[in-house]
PDB file of C-alpha atoms in Angstrom:
ATOM      1  CA  MET T   1       5.485 -19.698 -15.661  1.00  0.00           C
ATOM      2  CA  GLN T   2       7.776 -19.789 -12.628  1.00  0.00           C
ATOM      3  CA  ILE T   3       7.585 -16.643 -10.497  1.00  0.00           C
ATOM      4  CA  CYS T   4      10.404 -16.366  -7.937  1.00  0.00           C
ATOM      5  CA  LYS T   5       9.008 -18.216  -4.941  1.00  0.00           C
ATOM      6  CA  ARG T   6      11.249 -16.450  -2.446  1.00  0.00           C
ATOM      7  CA  TRP T   7       9.227 -13.297  -2.784  1.00  0.00           C
ATOM      8  CA  LEU T   8       6.484 -14.782  -0.646  1.00  0.00           C
ATOM      9  CA  PHE T   9       6.438 -12.080   2.004  1.00  0.00           C
ATOM     10  CA  THR T  10       8.425  -9.308   0.422  1.00  0.00           C
ATOM     11  CA  VAL T  11       6.596  -6.578   2.262  1.00  0.00           C
ATOM     12  CA  VAL T  12       3.970  -5.902   4.845  1.00  0.00           C
ATOM     13  CA  LEU T  13       4.528  -2.191   5.078  1.00  0.00           C
ATOM     14  CA  SER T  14       3.360   0.646   5.215  1.00  0.00           C
ATOM     15  CA  THR T  15       1.799   1.207   0.832  1.00  0.00           C
ATOM     16  CA  SER T  16      -1.179  -2.052   1.698  1.00  0.00           C
ATOM     17  CA  VAL T  17      -3.750  -1.221   0.473  1.00  0.00           C
ATOM     18  CA  LEU T  18      -3.350  -1.924   4.283  1.00  0.00           C
ATOM     19  CA  VAL T  19      -2.229  -1.017   2.590  1.00  0.00           C
ATOM     20  CA  THR T  20      -1.549  -1.265   0.541  1.00  0.00           C
ATOM     21  CA  ARG T  21      -2.625   0.346  -0.857  1.00  0.00           C
ATOM     22  CA  ALA T  22      -2.440   0.754   2.851  1.00  0.00           C
ATOM     23  CA  GLN T  23      -2.550   4.101   2.368  1.00  0.00           C
ATOM     24  CA  GLU T  24      -0.690   9.273   4.823  1.00  0.00           C
ATOM     25  CA  ALA T  25       0.688  12.171   6.523  1.00  0.00           C
ATOM     26  CA  ASP T  26       0.586  13.733   3.113  1.00  0.00           C
ATOM     27  CA  SER T  27      -1.121  16.976   2.263  1.00  0.00           C
ATOM     28  CA  LEU T  28      -4.062  14.732   1.341  1.00  0.00           C
ATOM     29  CA  ILE T  29      -6.569  15.584   4.037  1.00  0.00           C
ATOM     30  CA  LEU T  30     -10.073  14.250   3.537  1.00  0.00           C
ATOM     31  CA  SER T  31     -12.264  16.828   5.279  1.00  0.00           C
ATOM     32  CA  GLY T  32     -10.657  16.207   8.636  1.00  0.00           C
ATOM     33  CA  ILE T  33     -10.019  12.511   8.006  1.00  0.00           C
ATOM     34  CA  ASP T  34      -6.351  11.607   7.668  1.00  0.00           C
ATOM     35  CA  ASP T  35      -5.865  10.332   4.144  1.00  0.00           C
ATOM     36  CA  ALA T  36      -7.939   7.248   3.482  1.00  0.00           C
ATOM     37  CA  LEU T  37      -5.213   5.872   1.260  1.00  0.00           C
ATOM     38  CA  SER T  38      -3.828   4.505   4.465  1.00  0.00           C
ATOM     39  CA  PHE T  39      -4.523   0.847   4.976  1.00  0.00           C
ATOM     40  CA  GLU T  40      -4.336   0.012   1.312  1.00  0.00           C
ATOM     41  CA  ASP T  41      -1.148   1.764   0.386  1.00  0.00           C
ATOM     42  CA  SER T  42       0.796   0.141   3.151  1.00  0.00           C
ATOM     43  CA  LEU T  43      -0.398  -3.402   3.488  1.00  0.00           C
ATOM     44  CA  SER T  44      -3.094  -4.393   1.048  1.00  0.00           C
ATOM     45  CA  ILE T  45      -1.239  -4.256  -2.224  1.00  0.00           C
ATOM     46  CA  PHE T  46       1.482  -6.492  -0.920  1.00  0.00           C
ATOM     47  CA  THR T  47      -0.819  -8.680   1.127  1.00  0.00           C
ATOM     48  CA  MET T  48      -2.755  -9.343  -2.071  1.00  0.00           C
ATOM     49  CA  ILE T  49       0.428  -9.983  -4.066  1.00  0.00           C
ATOM     50  CA  ASP T  50       1.790 -12.150  -1.271  1.00  0.00           C
ATOM     51  CA  SER T  51      -1.346 -14.271  -1.303  1.00  0.00           C
ATOM     52  CA  LEU T  52      -0.821 -14.817  -5.016  1.00  0.00           C
ATOM     53  CA  MET T  53       2.879 -15.582  -4.633  1.00  0.00           C
ATOM     54  CA  GLN T  54       2.201 -18.146  -1.903  1.00  0.00           C
ATOM     55  CA  MET T  55       0.304 -20.353  -4.322  1.00  0.00           C
ATOM     56  CA  ASP T  56       2.047 -23.687  -4.456  1.00  0.00           C
ATOM     57  CA  ASP T  57       1.498 -24.198  -8.185  1.00  0.00           C
ATOM     58  CA  LEU T  58       1.658 -21.120 -10.406  1.00  0.00           C
ATOM     59  CA  ASN T  59       0.961 -23.327 -13.422  1.00  0.00           C
ATOM     60  CA  ARG T  60      -2.601 -23.791 -12.166  1.00  0.00           C
ATOM     61  CA  SER T  61      -5.314 -21.177 -11.868  1.00  0.00           C
ATOM     62  CA  GLN T  62      -6.309 -20.577  -8.256  1.00  0.00           C
ATOM     63  CA  ILE T  63      -8.402 -18.470  -5.918  1.00  0.00           C
ATOM     64  CA  ALA T  64      -7.105 -17.029  -2.639  1.00  0.00           C
ATOM     65  CA  VAL T  65      -9.550 -15.900   0.055  1.00  0.00           C
ATOM     66  CA  ARG T  66      -8.024 -13.919   2.928  1.00  0.00           C
ATOM     67  CA  LEU T  67      -8.724 -11.853   6.002  1.00  0.00           C
ATOM     68  CA  SER T  68      -6.100  -9.287   7.045  1.00  0.00           C
ATOM     69  CA  TYR T  69      -5.722  -7.529  10.379  1.00  0.00           C
ATOM     70  CA  ASN T  70      -3.806  -4.412  11.383  1.00  0.00           C
ATOM     71  CA  SER T  71      -3.305  -3.087  14.902  1.00  0.00           C
ATOM     72  CA  ASN T  72      -2.894   0.491  13.668  1.00  0.00           C
ATOM     73  CA  VAL T  73      -4.446   2.301  10.735  1.00  0.00           C
ATOM     74  CA  LEU T  74      -1.543   3.452   8.581  1.00  0.00           C
ATOM     75  CA  SER T  75      -0.784   6.265   6.214  1.00  0.00           C
ATOM     76  CA  ALA T  76       1.915   6.344   3.525  1.00  0.00           C
ATOM     77  CA  GLY T  77       3.964   4.103   5.719  1.00  0.00           C
ATOM     78  CA  ARG T  78       3.456   6.455   8.643  1.00  0.00           C
ATOM     79  CA  THR T  79       1.206   5.409  11.487  1.00  0.00           C
ATOM     80  CA  LEU T  80      -1.398   7.887  12.637  1.00  0.00           C
ATOM     81  CA  GLY T  81      -1.188   6.886  16.275  1.00  0.00           C
ATOM     82  CA  ILE T  82      -4.654   5.318  16.159  1.00  0.00           C
ATOM     83  CA  GLU T  83      -4.777   2.387  18.520  1.00  0.00           C
ATOM     84  CA  ASN T  84      -7.913   0.763  17.144  1.00  0.00           C
ATOM     85  CA  PHE T  85      -7.502  -2.068  14.688  1.00  0.00           C
ATOM     86  CA  GLY T  86      -8.605  -2.463  11.105  1.00  0.00           C
ATOM     87  CA  LEU T  87      -9.822  -5.491   9.146  1.00  0.00           C
ATOM     88  CA  ALA T  88      -9.532  -6.139   5.431  1.00  0.00           C
ATOM     89  CA  PRO T  89     -11.193  -9.141   3.767  1.00  0.00           C
ATOM     90  CA  GLY T  90     -10.230  -9.921   0.193  1.00  0.00           C
ATOM     91  CA  VAL T  91     -10.375 -12.457  -2.605  1.00  0.00           C
ATOM     92  CA  SER T  92      -7.844 -12.915  -5.428  1.00  0.00           C
ATOM     93  CA  TYR T  93      -8.148 -14.858  -8.659  1.00  0.00           C
ATOM     94  CA  TYR T  94      -4.916 -15.942 -10.318  1.00  0.00           C
ATOM     95  CA  HIS T  95      -4.857 -17.328 -13.862  1.00  0.00           C
ATOM     96  CA  LYS T  96      -1.977 -19.597 -14.851  1.00  0.00           C
ATOM     97  CA  SER T  97      -1.128 -17.155 -17.680  1.00  0.00           C
ATOM     98  CA  GLY T  98      -0.036 -14.619 -15.045  1.00  0.00           C
ATOM     99  CA  LEU T  99      -3.172 -12.482 -15.061  1.00  0.00           C
ATOM    100  CA  TYR T 100      -4.835 -11.778 -11.725  1.00  0.00           C
ATOM    101  CA  ALA T 101      -7.784  -9.888 -10.271  1.00  0.00           C
ATOM    102  CA  ASP T 102      -8.524  -8.896  -6.699  1.00  0.00           C
ATOM    103  CA  VAL T 103     -11.265  -7.296  -4.600  1.00  0.00           C
ATOM    104  CA  SER T 104     -10.464  -6.036  -1.085  1.00  0.00           C
ATOM    105  CA  GLY T 105     -12.595  -4.277   1.498  1.00  0.00           C
ATOM    106  CA  TYR T 106     -11.483  -2.138   4.455  1.00  0.00           C
ATOM    107  CA  TRP T 107     -13.122  -1.716   7.826  1.00  0.00           C
ATOM    108  CA  SER T 108     -11.973   0.347  10.799  1.00  0.00           C
ATOM    109  CA  LYS T 109     -13.865   1.756  13.756  1.00  0.00           C
ATOM    110  CA  ASP T 110     -11.804   4.940  13.380  1.00  0.00           C
ATOM    111  CA  PHE T 111     -13.733   5.923  10.255  1.00  0.00           C
ATOM    112  CA  ASP T 112     -17.354   6.844   9.747  1.00  0.00           C
ATOM    113  CA  PRO T 113     -18.767   4.772   8.171  1.00  0.00           C
ATOM    114  CA  SER T 114     -16.651   1.933   9.521  1.00  0.00           C
ATOM    115  CA  TYR T 115     -16.597   0.165   6.158  1.00  0.00           C
ATOM    116  CA  TYR T 116     -14.931   2.969   4.261  1.00  0.00           C
ATOM    117  CA  LEU T 117     -13.166   1.551   1.205  1.00  0.00           C
ATOM    118  CA  THR T 118     -13.307  -1.124  -1.494  1.00  0.00           C
ATOM    119  CA  ILE T 119     -10.389  -1.662  -3.872  1.00  0.00           C
ATOM    120  CA  THR T 120     -10.579  -3.567  -7.147  1.00  0.00           C
ATOM    121  CA  SER T 121      -7.352  -4.598  -8.849  1.00  0.00           C
ATOM    122  CA  ILE T 122      -6.260  -6.216 -12.073  1.00  0.00           C
ATOM    123  CA  GLY T 123      -2.722  -7.020 -13.114  1.00  0.00           C
ATOM    124  CA  TYR T 124      -0.186  -9.338 -14.630  1.00  0.00           C
ATOM    125  CA  MET T 125       2.765 -11.251 -13.177  1.00  0.00           C
ATOM    126  CA  HIS T 126       5.602 -12.459 -15.392  1.00  0.00           C
ATOM    127  CA  SER T 127       8.898 -14.188 -14.733  1.00  0.00           C
ATOM    128  CA  PHE T 128      11.683 -13.442 -17.207  1.00  0.00           C
ATOM    129  CA  SER T 129      14.016 -15.897 -15.499  1.00  0.00           C
ATOM    130  CA  LYS T 130      14.377 -17.622 -12.146  1.00  0.00           C
ATOM    131  CA  TYR T 131      16.110 -14.445 -10.940  1.00  0.00           C
ATOM    132  CA  PHE T 132      13.925 -11.657 -12.340  1.00  0.00           C
ATOM    133  CA  SER T 133      10.160 -11.090 -12.206  1.00  0.00           C
ATOM    134  CA  VAL T 134       7.812  -8.144 -12.709  1.00  0.00           C
ATOM    135  CA  ILE T 135       4.304  -7.458 -11.440  1.00  0.00           C
ATOM    136  CA  GLY T 136       2.192  -4.632 -12.881  1.00  0.00           C
ATOM    137  CA  GLY T 137      -1.340  -3.606 -12.031  1.00  0.00           C
ATOM    138  CA  TYR T 138      -4.159  -1.081 -11.904  1.00  0.00           C
ATOM    139  CA  ASP T 139      -6.240  -0.315  -8.802  1.00  0.00           C
ATOM    140  CA  HIS T 140      -9.482   1.609  -8.432  1.00  0.00           C
ATOM    141  CA  TYR T 141     -10.757   2.869  -5.055  1.00  0.00           C
ATOM    142  CA  PHE T 142     -14.465   3.019  -4.169  1.00  0.00           C
ATOM    143  CA  TYR T 143     -14.794   5.196  -1.059  1.00  0.00           C
ATOM    144  CA  ASN T 144     -17.791   5.012   1.210  1.00  0.00           C
ATOM    145  CA  PHE T 145     -17.550   8.503   2.718  1.00  0.00           C
ATOM    146  CA  ASN T 146     -20.199  11.186   2.362  1.00  0.00           C
ATOM    147  CA  GLU T 147     -20.275  13.548  -0.618  1.00  0.00           C
ATOM    148  CA  ASP T 148     -18.573  16.354   1.322  1.00  0.00           C
ATOM    149  CA  THR T 149     -15.411  14.301   1.805  1.00  0.00           C
ATOM    150  CA  TYR T 150     -12.630  15.273  -0.552  1.00  0.00           C
ATOM    151  CA  ILE T 151     -11.026  12.276  -2.246  1.00  0.00           C
ATOM    152  CA  PRO T 152      -7.807  13.263  -4.046  1.00  0.00           C
ATOM    153  CA  TYR T 153      -7.031   9.846  -5.574  1.00  0.00           C
ATOM    154  CA  ARG T 154      -9.281   7.151  -6.976  1.00  0.00           C
ATOM    155  CA  ASN T 155      -6.850   5.271  -9.210  1.00  0.00           C
ATOM    156  CA  ALA T 156      -3.345   3.875  -9.122  1.00  0.00           C
ATOM    157  CA  LEU T 157      -0.957   2.296 -11.600  1.00  0.00           C
ATOM    158  CA  SER T 158       1.936   0.307 -10.187  1.00  0.00           C
ATOM    159  CA  VAL T 159       4.877  -1.793 -11.321  1.00  0.00           C
ATOM    160  CA  THR T 160       7.172  -3.896  -9.138  1.00  0.00           C
ATOM    161  CA  PRO T 161      10.332  -5.509 -10.539  1.00  0.00           C
ATOM    162  CA  MET T 162      11.945  -8.137  -8.276  1.00  0.00           C
ATOM    163  CA  VAL T 163      15.399  -9.686  -8.354  1.00  0.00           C
ATOM    164  CA  ASP T 164      16.174 -12.918  -6.498  1.00  0.00           C
ATOM    165  CA  TYR T 165      19.661 -14.005  -5.538  1.00  0.00           C
ATOM    166  CA  LYS T 166      19.836 -17.057  -3.316  1.00  0.00           C
ATOM    167  CA  SER T 167      17.898 -16.122  -0.153  1.00  0.00           C
ATOM    168  CA  LEU T 168      17.834 -12.363  -0.868  1.00  0.00           C
ATOM    169  CA  THR T 169      15.144 -10.478  -2.791  1.00  0.00           C
ATOM    170  CA  LEU T 170      15.485  -6.920  -4.019  1.00  0.00           C
ATOM    171  CA  SER T 171      12.214  -5.228  -4.961  1.00  0.00           C
ATOM    172  CA  PHE T 172      11.385  -1.776  -6.265  1.00  0.00           C
ATOM    173  CA  ASN T 173       7.763  -0.677  -6.306  1.00  0.00           C
ATOM    174  CA  TYR T 174       6.615   2.404  -8.195  1.00  0.00           C
ATOM    175  CA  SER T 175       3.010   3.607  -7.845  1.00  0.00           C
ATOM    176  CA  PHE T 176       1.305   6.522  -9.579  1.00  0.00           C
ATOM    177  CA  TYR T 177      -1.869   7.727  -7.853  1.00  0.00           C
ATOM    178  CA  PHE T 178      -4.239   9.938  -9.788  1.00  0.00           C
ATOM    179  CA  GLY T 179      -7.693  11.499  -9.623  1.00  0.00           C
ATOM    180  CA  ASP T 180      -8.297  15.151  -8.732  1.00  0.00           C
ATOM    181  CA  THR T 181      -4.540  15.381  -8.234  1.00  0.00           C
ATOM    182  CA  TYR T 182      -1.613  12.990  -8.499  1.00  0.00           C
ATOM    183  CA  ALA T 183       1.213  11.564  -6.412  1.00  0.00           C
ATOM    184  CA  ASN T 184       4.253   9.391  -7.016  1.00  0.00           C
ATOM    185  CA  ARG T 185       5.494   6.729  -4.601  1.00  0.00           C
ATOM    186  CA  LEU T 186       8.765   4.804  -4.833  1.00  0.00           C
ATOM    187  CA  MET T 187       9.527   1.985  -2.428  1.00  0.00           C
ATOM    188  CA  PRO T 188      12.772  -0.014  -2.735  1.00  0.00           C
ATOM    189  CA  GLY T 189      13.078  -2.976  -0.413  1.00  0.00           C
ATOM    190  CA  LEU T 190      15.453  -5.754   0.576  1.00  0.00           C
ATOM    191  CA  THR T 191      14.215  -9.060   1.997  1.00  0.00           C
ATOM    192  CA  TRP T 192      16.066 -12.030   3.446  1.00  0.00           C
ATOM    193  CA  VAL T 193      13.986 -15.190   3.310  1.00  0.00           C
ATOM    194  CA  ILE T 194      14.585 -18.076   5.688  1.00  0.00           C
ATOM    195  CA  SER T 195      12.251 -21.010   5.030  1.00  0.00           C
ATOM    196  CA  LYS T 196      11.879 -24.676   5.818  1.00  0.00           C
ATOM    197  CA  ASN T 197       9.520 -27.217   4.291  1.00  0.00           C
ATOM    198  CA  ARG T 198       7.903 -30.149   6.087  1.00  0.00           C
ATOM    199  CA  TRP T 199       8.698 -29.124   9.659  1.00  0.00           C
ATOM    200  CA  LEU T 200       6.739 -29.971  12.842  1.00  0.00           C
ATOM    201  CA  GLY T 201       3.804 -31.171  10.772  1.00  0.00           C
ATOM    202  CA  LEU T 202       3.669 -27.955   8.758  1.00  0.00           C
ATOM    203  CA  ASP T 203       4.051 -27.831   4.998  1.00  0.00           C
ATOM    204  CA  ARG T 204       6.170 -24.684   5.177  1.00  0.00           C
ATOM    205  CA  ILE T 205       7.394 -22.077   7.638  1.00  0.00           C
ATOM    206  CA  SER T 206       9.031 -18.857   6.487  1.00  0.00           C
ATOM    207  CA  PHE T 207      10.641 -15.874   8.192  1.00  0.00           C
ATOM    208  CA  SER T 208      11.340 -12.830   6.009  1.00  0.00           C
ATOM    209  CA  PRO T 209      12.996  -9.846   7.749  1.00  0.00           C
ATOM    210  CA  SER T 210      12.862  -6.834   5.426  1.00  0.00           C
ATOM    211  CA  ALA T 211      13.905  -3.206   5.185  1.00  0.00           C
ATOM    212  CA  TYR T 212      12.152  -0.558   3.062  1.00  0.00           C
ATOM    213  CA  ALA T 213      12.390   3.095   2.233  1.00  0.00           C
ATOM    214  CA  LEU T 214       9.399   5.071   0.982  1.00  0.00           C
ATOM    215  CA  PHE T 215       9.940   8.085  -1.281  1.00  0.00           C
ATOM    216  CA  GLY T 216       7.188  10.347  -2.560  1.00  0.00           C
ATOM    217  CA  ASP T 217       6.092  13.784  -3.606  1.00  0.00           C
ATOM    218  CA  GLU T 218       3.406  16.162  -2.451  1.00  0.00           C
ATOM    219  CA  THR T 219       2.378  19.779  -2.782  1.00  0.00           C
ATOM    220  CA  ILE T 220       3.397  21.980   0.136  1.00  0.00           C
ATOM    221  CA  THR T 221       1.313  25.141   0.507  1.00  0.00           C
ATOM    222  CA  ASP T 222       2.836  28.175   2.204  1.00  0.00           C
ATOM    223  CA  LEU T 223       1.012  31.403   3.058  1.00  0.00           C
ATOM    224  CA  GLU T 224       3.054  34.588   2.895  1.00  0.00           C
ATOM    225  CA  LEU T 225       1.829  37.638   4.786  1.00  0.00           C
ATOM    226  CA  VAL T 226       2.267  40.725   2.580  1.00  0.00           C
ATOM    227  CA  TRP T 227       1.995  44.194   4.082  1.00  0.00           C
ATOM    228  CA  PRO T 228       0.791  47.035   1.849  1.00  0.00           C
ATOM    229  CA  LYS T 229       3.408  49.298   0.369  1.00  0.00           C
ATOM    230  CA  THR T 230       1.058  52.184  -0.245  1.00  0.00           C
ATOM    231  CA  LEU T 231      -2.072  53.644   1.296  1.00  0.00           C
ATOM    232  CA  VAL T 232      -4.010  52.769  -1.848  1.00  0.00           C
ATOM    233  CA  GLU T 233      -2.962  49.138  -1.527  1.00  0.00           C
ATOM    234  CA  ALA T 234      -3.970  49.101   2.139  1.00  0.00           C
ATOM    235  CA  ILE T 235      -7.424  50.457   1.322  1.00  0.00           C
ATOM    236  CA  LYS T 236      -7.799  47.884  -1.459  1.00  0.00           C
ATOM    237  CA  ASN T 237      -6.867  45.053   0.890  1.00  0.00           C
ATOM    238  CA  LYS T 238      -9.300  46.316   3.510  1.00  0.00           C
ATOM    239  CA  LYS T 239     -12.161  46.268   1.036  1.00  0.00           C
ATOM    240  CA  GLN T 240     -11.257  42.860  -0.398  1.00  0.00           C
ATOM    241  CA  TYR T 241     -10.082  40.944   2.675  1.00  0.00           C
ATOM    242  CA  GLY T 242     -11.369  42.981   5.603  1.00  0.00           C
ATOM    243  CA  ARG T 243      -7.792  43.734   6.676  1.00  0.00           C
ATOM    244  CA  ILE T 244      -5.010  45.950   5.401  1.00  0.00           C
ATOM    245  CA  TYR T 245      -2.591  43.101   4.722  1.00  0.00           C
ATOM    246  CA  ALA T 246      -2.960  40.162   2.301  1.00  0.00           C
ATOM    247  CA  PHE T 247      -1.930  36.522   2.198  1.00  0.00           C
ATOM    248  CA  VAL T 248      -0.231  35.141  -0.901  1.00  0.00           C
ATOM    249  CA  GLU T 249      -0.408  31.388  -1.423  1.00  0.00           C
ATOM    250  CA  HIS T 250       2.668  29.559  -2.727  1.00  0.00           C
ATOM    251  CA  ASN T 251       2.359  25.916  -3.882  1.00  0.00           C
ATOM    252  CA  ASN T 252       5.588  23.959  -4.152  1.00  0.00           C
ATOM    253  CA  ARG T 253       5.803  20.320  -5.157  1.00  0.00           C
ATOM    254  CA  VAL T 254       8.549  18.595  -3.209  1.00  0.00           C
ATOM    255  CA  PHE T 255      10.020  15.096  -3.315  1.00  0.00           C
ATOM    256  CA  GLY T 256      11.964  13.136  -0.748  1.00  0.00           C
ATOM    257  CA  VAL T 257      12.046  10.260   1.702  1.00  0.00           C
ATOM    258  CA  MET T 258       8.813   9.813   3.678  1.00  0.00           C
ATOM    259  CA  ASN T 259       9.432   6.727   5.746  1.00  0.00           C
ATOM    260  CA  TYR T 260      11.832   3.955   6.680  1.00  0.00           C
ATOM    261  CA  ALA T 261      10.313   0.662   7.731  1.00  0.00           C
ATOM    262  CA  PHE T 262      11.664  -2.584   9.134  1.00  0.00           C
ATOM    263  CA  THR T 263       9.335  -5.550   9.118  1.00  0.00           C
ATOM    264  CA  ALA T 264       9.578  -9.140  10.342  1.00  0.00           C
ATOM    265  CA  PRO T 265       6.885 -11.386   8.815  1.00  0.00           C
ATOM    266  CA  LEU T 266       6.500 -14.983   9.934  1.00  0.00           C
ATOM    267  CA  SER T 267       4.272 -17.315   7.926  1.00  0.00           C
ATOM    268  CA  VAL T 268       3.208 -20.912   8.302  1.00  0.00           C
ATOM    269  CA  THR T 269       1.442 -23.008   5.682  1.00  0.00           C
ATOM    270  CA  LEU T 270      -0.595 -26.137   6.322  1.00  0.00           C
ATOM    271  CA  LYS T 271      -2.214 -27.644   3.258  1.00  0.00           C
ATOM    272  CA  ARG T 272      -4.301 -24.846   1.697  1.00  0.00           C
ATOM    273  CA  LEU T 273      -4.175 -22.511   4.677  1.00  0.00           C
ATOM    274  CA  THR T 274      -1.467 -19.869   5.258  1.00  0.00           C
ATOM    275  CA  LEU T 275      -1.167 -17.739   8.391  1.00  0.00           C
ATOM    276  CA  MET T 276       1.069 -14.665   8.345  1.00  0.00           C
ATOM    277  CA  LEU T 277       2.004 -12.529  11.361  1.00  0.00           C
ATOM    278  CA  SER T 278       4.220  -9.468  11.095  1.00  0.00           C
ATOM    279  CA  TYR T 279       5.772  -6.772  13.244  1.00  0.00           C
ATOM    280  CA  THR T 280       6.740  -3.469  11.597  1.00  0.00           C
ATOM    281  CA  TYR T 281       8.700  -0.513  12.953  1.00  0.00           C
ATOM    282  CA  ASN T 282       8.261   2.839  11.176  1.00  0.00           C
ATOM    283  CA  ILE T 283      10.551   5.864  11.115  1.00  0.00           C
ATOM    284  CA  PRO T 284       8.619   8.698   9.410  1.00  0.00           C
ATOM    285  CA  LYS T 285      10.494  11.573   7.778  1.00  0.00           C
ATOM    286  CA  ALA T 286       9.276  15.033   6.842  1.00  0.00           C
ATOM    287  CA  LEU T 287       9.444  16.188   3.251  1.00  0.00           C
ATOM    288  CA  PRO T 288      11.098  19.573   2.623  1.00  0.00           C
ATOM    289  CA  GLY T 289       8.772  22.193   4.106  1.00  0.00           C
ATOM    290  CA  GLU T 290       6.327  19.620   5.512  1.00  0.00           C
ATOM    291  CA  PRO T 291       5.148  20.152   9.119  1.00  0.00           C
ATOM    292  CA  LEU T 292       5.414  16.509  10.150  1.00  0.00           C
ATOM    293  CA  THR T 293       4.447  15.791  13.761  1.00  0.00           C
ATOM    294  CA  LEU T 294       4.389  11.984  13.595  1.00  0.00           C
ATOM    295  CA  SER T 295       6.902  10.057  15.658  1.00  0.00           C
ATOM    296  CA  GLU T 296       8.489   6.630  15.338  1.00  0.00           C
ATOM    297  CA  SER T 297       6.033   3.815  15.972  1.00  0.00           C
ATOM    298  CA  SER T 298       5.353   0.131  15.484  1.00  0.00           C
ATOM    299  CA  TYR T 299       2.384  -2.062  14.729  1.00  0.00           C
ATOM    300  CA  LEU T 300       1.298  -5.661  14.336  1.00  0.00           C
ATOM    301  CA  SER T 301      -0.457  -7.085  11.296  1.00  0.00           C
ATOM    302  CA  GLY T 302      -1.511 -10.460  10.045  1.00  0.00           C
ATOM    303  CA  SER T 303      -3.474 -12.335   7.418  1.00  0.00           C
ATOM    304  CA  LEU T 304      -5.135 -15.701   7.060  1.00  0.00           C
ATOM    305  CA  THR T 305      -5.377 -17.003   3.494  1.00  0.00           C
ATOM    306  CA  TRP T 306      -7.202 -20.022   2.092  1.00  0.00           C
ATOM    307  CA  PHE T 307      -6.151 -21.254  -1.367  1.00  0.00           C
ATOM    308  CA  ILE T 308      -8.574 -22.970  -3.728  1.00  0.00           C
ATOM    309  CA  PRO T 309      -6.993 -24.684  -6.765  1.00  0.00           C
ATOM    310  CA  LEU T 310      -9.147 -24.707  -9.896  1.00  0.00           C
ATOM    311  CA  HIS T 311      -9.112 -27.784 -12.077  1.00  0.00           C
ATOM    312  CA  ARG T 312      -8.965 -27.497 -15.813  1.00  0.00           C
ATOM    313  CA  ASN T 313     -12.240 -29.268 -16.462  1.00  0.00           C
ATOM    314  CA  LYS T 314     -14.067 -27.083 -13.937  1.00  0.00           C
ATOM    315  CA  LEU T 315     -12.681 -23.671 -14.810  1.00  0.00           C
ATOM    316  CA  PRO T 316     -14.822 -21.573 -17.180  1.00  0.00           C
ATOM    317  CA  LEU T 317     -12.159 -18.852 -17.356  1.00  0.00           C
ATOM    318  CA  GLU T 318      -9.339 -21.114 -18.497  1.00  0.00           C
ATOM    319  CA  PHE T 319      -7.876 -20.259 -21.849  1.00  0.00           C
TER     320      PHE T 319
END
């Protein structure tokens, strides 16, 4: 199986899961905590996939152990303006058949408790040709908040087709989050990969400037103040609400662009170790009817990944 190698650093956005999966100025408020689907939705999903795609031999089963860093906790590709950093350790297992599994943890001093999320993932990567590949997966989120915290999503299904043409990669990620409610996320992206092997003592150095757009839906709730039309209605409102007027709630599900992001990841590989550093600039956009107060912002992120090849005669999971 030959997955397109150019898609090594296709995205370090704002979903993960740091994202990701990374990750939101949505209507998804967790009892005063800005949506915990922040780190994972933006960086983690793609950091995990990137660590798999960086493997030098996709015909051999391997393990990737990584530690990711983010200078700002993110949300649906939109930074929350939190200056404290977050850390996300993770381990991925890739089988030469294309199957993979991953476990990632998320720590940030901006949450209480600081270790607030664990994500488990399973999926499959397949290359239909040297130009076209698809990755699909399922994620489950284990939150570490107290019982009073409202968690709207605990699961996600995603699929990412990728097209390679020379040094350009076009990707299109679709994710469906579900739990107590649901949300759709679409993220097309274009990446230009510049790489060089065996340079300055390094096995590989790669620079991958990218541009992404994040589309999604959410439920916008509006409250309409309704004055009574009759005295009887006013008396009824007074008894029921303690006031003569009433509020009528209107829930509208809207869809649109949520964020534009431009990212510049630089990675270097030496033997089994890969270091990635990235700068991302976000331009958040309000959905129709959404009271968005976030402004344009930027952040730094990075990951350090150690690859462990598994030999056939030592691998109990080989089949």
